[in-house]
Structures are given as C-alpha cells and as structure tokens.
Coordinates of C-alpha atoms and ligand atoms in Angstrom, one line a residue:
X1 CA 20.0 188.7 -69.4
X2 CA 16.0 189.8 -68.7
X3 CA 13.3 187.2 -68.3
X4 CA 11.8 187.7 -71.5
X5 CA 15.1 187.0 -73.4
X6 CA 15.4 183.7 -71.3
X7 CA 11.9 182.8 -72.4
X8 CA 12.7 183.7 -75.9
X9 CA 15.9 181.5 -75.8
X10 CA 13.9 178.5 -74.3
X11 CA 11.4 178.9 -77.0
X12 CA 13.9 179.0 -79.9
X13 CA 15.6 175.9 -78.4
X14 CA 12.5 174.0 -77.7
X15 CA 11.0 174.8 -81.2
X16 CA 14.0 173.7 -83.0
X17 CA 13.9 170.5 -81.2
X18 CA 10.2 170.0 -81.5
X19 CA 10.3 170.6 -85.4
X20 CA 13.3 168.3 -85.9
X21 CA 11.3 165.5 -84.1
X22 CA 8.1 165.9 -85.9
X23 CA 9.9 166.1 -89.3
X24 CA 11.6 162.8 -88.4
X25 CA 8.8 161.0 -86.5
X26 CA 5.5 162.4 -87.2
X27 CA 5.2 164.4 -90.5
X28 CA 6.2 161.4 -92.8
X29 CA 3.4 159.2 -91.3
X30 CA 0.8 161.6 -90.5
X31 CA -1.6 161.1 -93.4
X32 CA -1.6 157.5 -93.0
X33 CA -2.5 157.9 -89.3
X34 CA -5.3 160.3 -90.2
X35 CA -6.7 157.8 -92.7
X36 CA -6.4 154.8 -90.3
X37 CA -7.9 157.1 -87.4
X38 CA -5.3 156.8 -84.8
X39 CA -1.6 157.1 -84.4
X40 CA 0.9 154.4 -82.8
X41 CA 0.9 154.4 -78.9
X42 CA 4.6 154.9 -79.1
X43 CA 4.5 158.3 -80.5
X44 CA 3.7 159.5 -76.8
X45 CA 6.8 157.8 -75.5
X46 CA 8.8 159.4 -78.4
X47 CA 7.4 162.9 -77.5
X48 CA 8.3 162.1 -73.9
X49 CA 11.8 161.2 -74.6
X50 CA 12.1 164.4 -76.7
X51 CA 10.9 166.5 -73.7
X52 CA 7.6 167.5 -75.2
X53 CA 5.1 166.3 -72.6
X54 CA 4.5 168.9 -70.0
X55 CA 7.7 170.7 -70.4
X56 CA 6.6 173.3 -67.8
X57 CA 5.9 170.8 -65.0
X58 CA 8.2 170.9 -62.1
X59 CA 11.8 169.2 -62.7
X60 CA 11.3 167.1 -59.6
X61 CA 8.7 165.1 -61.6
X62 CA 11.0 164.5 -64.5
X63 CA 9.9 167.5 -66.4
X64 CA 11.9 170.3 -67.4
X65 CA 10.4 173.3 -65.4
X66 CA 10.4 175.4 -68.5
X67 CA 8.2 178.4 -69.0
X68 CA 4.4 178.0 -69.8
X69 CA 5.1 179.5 -73.1
X70 CA 6.9 176.6 -74.1
X71 CA 4.0 174.2 -73.6
X72 CA 1.9 176.6 -75.6
X73 CA 4.5 176.8 -78.3
X74 CA 4.1 173.0 -78.9
X75 CA 0.4 173.5 -79.3
X76 CA 0.9 176.2 -81.9
X77 CA 3.5 174.7 -83.9
X78 CA 1.8 171.2 -84.2
X79 CA -1.3 172.9 -85.5
X80 CA 0.6 175.3 -87.8
X81 CA 2.0 172.0 -89.3
X82 CA -1.5 170.7 -89.8
X83 CA -1.2 168.2 -86.8
X84 CA -4.4 169.2 -85.0
X85 CA -5.3 165.9 -84.0
X86 CA -1.9 165.2 -82.3
X87 CA -2.3 168.7 -80.8
X88 CA -5.6 168.1 -79.3
X89 CA -4.2 165.0 -77.7
X90 CA -1.4 166.9 -76.3
X91 CA -3.5 169.8 -75.1
X92 CA -5.5 167.4 -72.9
X93 CA -2.6 165.4 -71.8
X94 CA 0.1 168.2 -71.0
X95 CA -2.0 171.5 -70.7
X96 CA -4.9 170.1 -68.8
X97 CA -4.5 166.7 -67.1
X98 CA -0.8 167.3 -65.9
X99 CA -1.8 170.9 -64.2
X100 CA -4.7 169.3 -62.7
X101 CA -2.5 166.9 -60.9
X102 CA 0.1 169.4 -60.3
X103 CA -2.0 172.4 -59.0
X104 CA -4.6 170.2 -57.0
X105 CA -2.9 166.9 -56.3
X106 CA -1.2 165.8 -53.0
X107 CA 2.5 165.3 -53.1
X108 CA 2.0 161.5 -53.3
X109 CA -0.6 161.8 -56.3
X110 CA 1.9 164.1 -57.9
X111 CA 4.9 162.0 -57.4
X112 CA 3.0 159.0 -58.6
X113 CA 1.4 160.2 -61.9
X114 CA 3.6 163.2 -63.2
X115 CA 6.8 161.3 -63.9
X116 CA 4.8 158.7 -65.7
X117 CA 3.0 161.3 -67.7
X118 CA 6.1 163.2 -68.4
X119 CA 7.7 160.2 -70.2
X120 CA 4.5 159.1 -72.1
X121 CA 4.2 155.9 -70.0
X122 CA 0.8 157.1 -69.0
X123 CA -1.4 159.2 -71.2
X124 CA -3.9 161.5 -69.5
X125 CA -7.6 162.3 -70.3
X126 CA -10.3 164.2 -68.7
X127 CA -13.9 163.0 -68.2
X128 CA -16.6 165.6 -67.8
X129 CA -19.1 165.2 -70.7
X130 CA -21.8 162.8 -70.6
X131 CA -24.5 161.9 -73.1
X132 CA -27.1 163.6 -71.1
X133 CA -24.7 166.6 -69.8
X134 CA -22.4 168.5 -72.1
X135 CA -22.7 172.3 -71.9
X136 CA -24.8 171.7 -68.7
X137 CA -22.1 170.0 -66.6
X138 CA -24.1 170.3 -63.4
X139 CA -26.7 167.6 -64.8
X140 CA -23.9 164.9 -64.9
X141 CA -25.2 161.5 -63.7
X142 CA -21.9 159.6 -62.9
X143 CA -21.7 159.1 -59.3
X144 CA -19.3 158.1 -56.7
X145 CA -20.4 156.7 -53.5
X146 CA -18.0 156.2 -50.4
X147 CA -17.7 152.9 -49.2
X148 CA -15.2 152.5 -46.4
X149 CA -11.8 153.7 -47.8
X150 CA -13.0 153.3 -51.5
X151 CA -15.5 155.1 -53.6
X152 CA -17.6 153.1 -56.0
X153 CA -18.2 154.8 -59.1
X154 CA -21.0 154.3 -61.8
X155 CA -21.9 156.0 -65.0
X156 CA -20.5 156.8 -68.3
X157 CA -18.6 159.6 -70.1
X158 CA -18.6 160.5 -73.9
X159 CA -16.4 162.3 -76.4
X160 CA -13.3 161.8 -74.0
X161 CA -10.1 162.9 -76.0
X162 CA -7.3 160.3 -75.4
X163 CA -9.8 157.9 -74.0
X164 CA -8.8 154.9 -75.8
X165 CA -5.2 155.2 -74.7
X166 CA -5.7 156.8 -71.3
X167 CA -3.8 155.4 -68.3
X168 CA -5.2 158.1 -66.0
X169 CA -8.6 159.8 -66.3
X170 CA -9.4 162.9 -64.2
X171 CA -12.9 161.9 -63.8
X172 CA -15.8 164.3 -62.5
X173 CA -18.5 162.5 -60.7
X174 CA -21.3 163.4 -58.3
X175 CA -20.4 162.6 -54.6
X176 CA -23.7 164.7 -53.4
X177 CA -26.4 164.5 -56.2
X178 CA -28.5 166.7 -54.3
X179 CA -26.4 169.6 -54.6
X180 CA -26.1 170.0 -58.3
X181 CA -22.7 171.6 -59.3
X182 CA -21.7 171.9 -55.7
X183 CA -21.9 168.0 -55.4
X184 CA -19.2 167.3 -57.9
X185 CA -15.9 165.8 -57.0
X186 CA -12.8 165.0 -59.0
X187 CA -11.1 161.4 -59.0
X188 CA -7.6 160.4 -60.4
X189 CA -9.0 157.2 -62.1
X190 CA -6.4 154.4 -62.9
X191 CA -7.8 153.0 -66.1
X192 CA -6.4 149.5 -65.4
X193 CA -9.0 148.9 -62.5
X194 CA -11.7 146.5 -62.9
X195 CA -15.2 148.1 -63.6
X196 CA -13.4 150.6 -66.1
X197 CA -14.6 149.9 -69.8
X198 CA -13.6 151.8 -72.9
X199 CA -16.0 152.0 -75.8
X200 CA -15.1 151.9 -79.4
X201 CA -13.4 155.1 -80.9
X202 CA -15.8 157.7 -82.2
X203 CA -15.6 158.3 -85.7
X204 CA -15.3 162.1 -86.1
X205 CA -15.3 164.3 -89.3
X206 CA -11.9 165.7 -88.6
X207 CA -8.8 165.3 -86.1
X208 CA -8.9 161.6 -86.9
X209 CA -5.5 161.2 -85.3
X210 CA -6.9 162.1 -81.8
X211 CA -8.7 159.5 -80.2
X212 CA -12.1 160.3 -78.9
X213 CA -13.9 157.5 -76.8
X214 CA -17.0 156.7 -74.6
X215 CA -16.1 155.5 -71.2
X216 CA -18.1 153.3 -68.8
X217 CA -17.9 152.9 -65.2
X218 CA -19.5 149.7 -63.7
X219 CA -19.2 149.5 -59.9
X220 CA -15.5 150.8 -60.4
X221 CA -13.8 150.9 -57.2
X222 CA -11.1 153.4 -56.6
X223 CA -9.3 154.1 -53.3
X224 CA -10.3 157.1 -51.3
X225 CA -6.8 158.6 -52.1
X226 CA -7.8 158.8 -55.6
X227 CA -9.9 161.8 -54.7
X228 CA -8.3 164.9 -56.4
X229 CA -8.6 167.9 -53.9
X230 CA -11.6 168.2 -51.7
X231 CA -14.8 166.3 -51.9
X232 CA -17.7 168.4 -53.5
X233 CA -15.2 171.0 -54.8
X234 CA -14.9 169.5 -58.3
X235 CA -16.9 172.3 -60.0
X236 CA -14.5 175.2 -58.4
X237 CA -11.6 173.2 -59.6
X238 CA -13.0 172.9 -63.2
X239 CA -13.7 176.8 -63.2
X240 CA -10.1 177.3 -61.9
X241 CA -8.4 175.3 -64.5
X242 CA -10.6 176.0 -67.6
X243 CA -8.7 179.3 -68.4
X244 CA -5.7 177.6 -69.1
X245 CA -7.4 175.0 -71.3
X246 CA -9.0 177.9 -73.4
X247 CA -5.6 179.5 -73.6
X248 CA -4.4 176.2 -75.1
X249 CA -7.3 175.9 -77.4
X250 CA -6.9 179.5 -78.6
X251 CA -3.2 178.9 -79.2
X252 CA -4.1 176.0 -81.3
X253 CA -6.4 178.3 -83.2
X254 CA -3.7 180.9 -83.9
X255 CA -1.3 178.0 -85.1
X256 CA -3.9 176.6 -87.3
X257 CA -4.7 180.2 -88.9
X258 CA -1.1 180.7 -89.5
X259 CA -0.6 177.4 -91.1
X260 CA -3.6 177.7 -93.4
X261 CA -2.5 181.2 -94.4
X262 CA 0.9 180.0 -95.4
X263 CA -0.4 177.2 -97.5
X264 CA -2.8 179.7 -99.1
X265 CA -0.1 182.3 -99.9
X266 CA 1.9 179.5 -101.7
X267 CA -1.1 178.3 -103.7
X268 CA -2.5 181.6 -104.8
X269 CA 0.8 182.9 -106.0
X270 CA 1.3 179.8 -108.2
X271 CA -2.2 179.3 -109.5
X272 CA -3.1 181.1 -112.6
X273 CA -6.5 182.2 -113.9
X274 CA -7.5 184.7 -116.6
X275 CA -3.8 185.0 -117.4
X276 CA -2.6 186.0 -113.9
X277 CA -1.9 184.7 -110.6
X278 CA -4.8 184.3 -108.2
X279 CA -3.0 186.4 -105.8
X280 CA -3.3 189.4 -108.1
X281 CA -7.2 189.5 -107.9
X282 CA -8.3 192.2 -105.6
X283 CA -10.7 190.0 -103.9
X284 CA -7.8 187.6 -103.0
X285 CA -5.7 190.4 -101.8
X286 CA -8.4 191.9 -99.6
X287 CA -9.5 188.6 -98.2
X288 CA -6.0 187.8 -97.2
X289 CA -5.6 191.3 -95.8
X290 CA -8.5 191.1 -93.8
X291 CA -7.6 187.7 -92.4
X292 CA -4.2 188.9 -91.5
X293 CA -5.6 192.0 -89.8
X294 CA -7.9 189.8 -87.6
X295 CA -5.3 187.2 -86.9
X296 CA -3.0 189.9 -85.6
X297 CA -5.6 191.2 -83.1
X298 CA -6.3 187.6 -81.7
X299 CA -2.8 187.1 -81.3
X300 CA -2.2 190.3 -79.5
X301 CA -5.2 189.3 -77.1
X302 CA -3.7 185.8 -76.7
X303 CA -0.4 187.2 -75.7
X304 CA -2.1 189.2 -73.1
X305 CA -4.4 186.4 -71.8
X306 CA -1.3 184.2 -71.9
X307 CA 0.5 186.6 -69.4
X308 CA -2.6 186.9 -67.3
X309 CA -3.1 183.3 -67.2
X310 CA 0.6 182.7 -66.0
X311 CA 0.2 185.1 -63.5
X312 CA -3.1 183.4 -62.3
X313 CA -5.3 186.4 -62.7
X314 CA -7.1 185.5 -66.0
X315 CA -10.8 185.9 -65.7
X316 CA -13.5 183.6 -66.9
X317 CA -14.8 186.3 -69.1
X318 CA -11.4 186.9 -70.6
X319 CA -11.0 183.2 -71.4
X320 CA -14.3 183.3 -73.0
X321 CA -13.6 186.2 -75.2
X322 CA -10.4 184.6 -76.0
X323 CA -11.8 181.1 -76.8
X324 CA -14.8 182.6 -78.9
X325 CA -12.9 185.0 -81.0
X326 CA -9.9 182.8 -81.7
X327 CA -11.8 179.7 -82.7
X328 CA -14.5 181.4 -84.7
X329 CA -11.7 183.2 -86.5
X330 CA -10.1 179.8 -87.2
X331 CA -13.2 178.7 -88.9
X332 CA -13.6 181.8 -91.1
X333 CA -9.7 181.6 -92.0
X334 CA -9.8 178.0 -92.8
X335 CA -13.2 178.3 -94.9
X336 CA -11.9 181.7 -96.8
X337 CA -8.6 179.9 -97.5
X338 CA -10.1 176.7 -98.8
X339 CA -12.4 178.8 -101.1
X340 CA -9.1 180.4 -102.6
X341 CA -7.9 176.9 -103.6
X342 CA -11.0 176.3 -105.7
X343 CA -11.9 172.6 -106.3
X344 CA -8.4 171.6 -105.2
X345 CA -9.3 172.8 -101.7
X346 CA -12.1 170.2 -101.6
X347 CA -9.8 167.4 -102.2
X348 CA -7.9 165.3 -99.5
X349 CA -4.8 165.7 -101.7
X350 CA -4.5 169.4 -100.5
X351 CA -3.9 169.9 -96.7
X352 CA -6.0 172.8 -96.5
X353 CA -9.1 170.7 -96.7
X354 CA -7.8 168.9 -93.3
X355 CA -7.2 172.5 -91.8
X356 CA -10.8 173.1 -92.6
X357 CA -12.1 169.9 -91.1
X358 CA -10.0 170.0 -88.1
X359 CA -11.1 173.6 -87.2
X360 CA -14.7 172.9 -86.8
X361 CA -14.8 171.2 -83.5
X362 CA -12.7 174.0 -82.0
X363 CA -15.9 176.1 -81.4
X364 CA -17.5 173.2 -79.8
X365 CA -15.3 171.5 -77.2
X366 CA -13.9 173.3 -74.2
X367 CA -17.2 175.0 -74.0
X368 CA -19.3 176.0 -77.0
X369 CA -19.3 179.4 -78.7
X370 CA -22.8 179.9 -77.4
X371 CA -21.7 179.0 -73.8
X372 CA -18.6 181.5 -74.3
X373 CA -21.2 184.3 -75.3
X374 CA -23.3 183.5 -72.1
X375 CA -20.2 183.9 -69.9
X376 CA -19.2 187.1 -71.7
X377 CA -22.9 188.3 -71.4
X378 CA -22.7 187.8 -67.6
X379 CA -19.8 190.2 -67.5
X380 CA -21.6 192.7 -69.6
X381 CA -25.3 192.4 -68.2
X382 CA -25.0 190.4 -65.1
X383 CA -26.7 187.1 -64.6
Ligands
FAD1 C1 -13.8 165.9 -80.7 C2 -14.3 166.1 -79.3 C3 -13.3 166.1 -78.3 C4 -13.9 166.2 -76.9 N1 -13.1 166.1 -75.8 C5 -13.7 166.1 -74.6 C6 -12.9 165.6 -73.6 O1 -11.7 165.2 -73.7 N2 -13.4 165.7 -72.2 C7 -14.7 166.2 -72.0 O2 -15.2 166.0 -70.8 N3 -15.5 166.5 -73.2 C8 -15.0 166.5 -74.3 N4 -15.8 166.8 -75.5 C9 -17.2 167.3 -75.3 C10 -17.4 168.8 -75.5 O3 -16.8 169.6 -74.3 C11 -18.9 168.8 -75.6 O4 -19.4 168.3 -76.9 C12 -19.4 170.3 -75.5 O5 -19.1 170.8 -74.2 C13 -20.9 170.5 -75.9 O6 -21.8 169.6 -75.2 P1 -22.7 168.7 -76.0 O7 -22.0 168.1 -77.0 O8 -23.5 167.9 -75.2 O9 -23.7 169.8 -76.6 P2 -25.0 170.5 -76.0 O10 -24.7 170.9 -74.5 O11 -26.1 169.4 -76.0 O12 -25.3 171.6 -76.9 C14 -26.1 171.5 -78.1 C15 -26.2 172.9 -78.7 O13 -27.0 173.8 -77.8 C16 -26.3 174.9 -77.3 N5 -26.6 175.4 -76.0 C17 -26.3 174.6 -74.8 N6 -26.6 175.3 -73.7 C18 -26.9 176.7 -74.3 C19 -27.4 177.8 -73.5 N7 -27.4 177.9 -72.3 N8 -27.6 179.0 -74.3 C20 -27.4 178.8 -75.8 N9 -27.0 177.7 -76.3 C21 -26.7 176.5 -75.7 C22 -24.8 174.6 -77.5 O14 -24.1 175.6 -77.8 C23 -24.9 173.7 -78.8 O15 -25.0 174.5 -79.9 C24 -15.3 166.6 -76.8 C25 -16.0 166.9 -77.8 C26 -15.6 166.6 -79.1 C27 -16.6 166.7 -80.2

C-alpha cells in the first residue's frame, strides 16, 4: 500500500472516531457552552481519551504518531460542525504548543509535558501578545531576568487562548531588552507557580466556548530548566513555528466555509419566495457558484501548503498568502451565506449566525491580514 493510501485510511478512521465522539459528548451541549461562555474542563480529558489531542506527536509520549494530516482533519471537522471555539482551543493546544515542545524542547521537557498534554491533564497556551505589543511583537515588555538557577519574570499578556484553563504556557519574554526581537526567549511556564495570575475571561463577540484571558506575572520564578531552546532565540523559534499555526488557521477556515455552505444549501433549497425556492434565483445560484469556485482554489493551495509544511519547506510568504486568502474568504463566505438566510440568518436560532461571528477573528489572530500583506509584499517588493 502507498503512503497516501495509508494517510487516507488513517484519516477515515480518525474522522469516524472524532465525529462519533463529538456527536455524543459535544454537539448536544455546545449551544449551552456558547451561552455560558466556556466548556467544562473535562471535555479536554474526554478528547485526550479519544486520542484527539496531538495525534501526530510521537508514540513515546503517549500520542499516536499519526500523520500531520490527522491533526489538521480534527481542526477542519470541528469547524465544519460549527464548533470553532473548541477548534481554536485545539489548534493552540495540539497544533501549536505541543509542536513547540516537541520541536524545540529537551528530552526531559518533552517527557514531562507531552504525555500530560496528550491526555488533557495539562492544557497548553501560548503567550505572545501584550496590551502594548500585538502585531509588533518586538515591542513586548514582559521580561525574564536570570537569578542564579532561576529566571524572574514580570509583565503581562492579553488575549491568550486557553489562558484560564492552561497548565502550561509557552511564554515569550525579553531576556535582553536592549536587543529588540533578538532579545526574546521562550519559557515553558507551569501556571501553578506562585506569581502567575490569571485575569477574568475576556468577553468576545464569537467563539465563546474558547477561553481567552489576560495573564499577569509578578516576580514569577521559573527554574532555568524552563527555558525552551536557547536564550534570545525566541523570535527565530516563533518564525519557525508560525507557518504551522497558519496552516491550522487556514484549515479551520476551510472547514468553516464547508460547514456554512452546507447549511446554506439546505436552507435555500427549502425556503420559498415569489413562488419558488430561494435556490432558484439566479443571484443565489451565482453567489453559491462563486463561493464554491473560490473555496476549491483555497483548498488546492491549502493542500499544497500542507505538504510543504510537513516537509519543513514552507516559507513565511506562502504561509501568509494562505492565511490571508483563506480567512478573508471565510469572512466572505459566512457573510454571503448569512445574507441568503434573510432575517433568519440574523437570529441565534440559525447556526449560520454563529459561523458569521466565529469567522471574524480569523483575520485578526495569528497575524492580522494587514501583517500578512506586509509579509507578502516583502517577497514581491523587498523590504
Ligand atoms: C480571540 C483571540 C485569541 C487570541 N489568541 C492569542 C493567543 O493565544 N496568544 C497570543 O499571543 N495572542 C493571541 N491573540 C492576539 C492576536 O494575535 C493579536 O490580537 C493580533 O496579533 C493583533 O494585535 P493587536 O490586537 O495588538 O492589534 P494591533 O497590532 O494594535 O493592530 C491594530 C490594527 O493596526 C494594523 N496594523 C498593525 N501594524 C501594521 C502595519 N505594520 N501595517 C499595516 N497595518 C498594521 C493591524 O492589522 C490592525 O488592523 C488572540 C486574539 C484574539 C482576538
């Protein structure tokens, strides 16, 4: 059997398992979780038990050593089913934090954190953004000062996905404030340490199930062994790992586009106006045709990028083109689809409204569309 057939088989197997587990444990409760603004902590343990947390991580750390595509499939399916809040938490935990630990960590760091993350005992978050430094990460103020065999960390982070539930935060802090981006280091911070404080959850307009928090560090002491990789190389690691994060976000975008299209096809074929189904109006047919065509193009580019990301040869420019086009398309698809629902699209009763609201942040986090354009422009025009 060829490698591709193996991957297809794995994908089918995992997809069936995932959908069964979501139908049983998540879908019946999801509306309630969205309304209350968070999901029960145990959902993570349930997903861990079902093998859905970092399936592509090595087997020696309690994961399945499955292909990268399986991890992406989980992000795509959760978004297709309208579970974007859950999906974003998963993207951060399993497609960002676990790979940071696995790719950059020492054998001891991996052996300590990865098995706990695979079961859901520990939830991962990544802390880069600060109130005064979002797009311009080099301006971060959180700092870590070496003191004997410890670092003392002071500062704060904002908009941290999984922040409230996190047991581990991959934290970016300045170890040499005089050097800008070249003075940033990454730390594996155990959130149970004294000096680590979590703010209240941030109330968002969408993705309510995903917890987003402010974090504060007040003379937080971490052992020197918590340094991830080498000192002052944090920015290099961030740049190295960002393409994968962006493939994850793009995969979520494609899943959401497919989910929104499916809901809309159902609705417009049933809804009648002027004595015919809404699907019969040329406007509806052309709009849906245009969206389908654009989705297929993004899917083809995503497939190409996934292969290049897996091979470790995907460039920042490619990742930026993918993130920009896929998330802007998601916003267009969900907006256009909502319009075809008429007034019902604007109600909470119809899930298309959730697709619309959940989409909006996709062009903002993991690098805004404007920053993506800057990255692409560097390739086109130089710096
Ligand atoms: C729900 C949610 C979850 C998030 N999760 C995380 C997380 O887990 N971890 C984390 O570290 N961060 C997270 N973020 C933060 C996110 O990555 C930042 O919000 C984002 O990078 C933008 O930074 P900012 O909000 O400070 O906006 P700013 O950087 O202040 O940008 C404001 C506006 O200026 C534009 N702009 C900035 N610079 C330029 C430029 N050079 N050229 C043109 N336009 C420019 C931006 O595109 C934007 O339109 C999350 C955010 C949200 C909303």
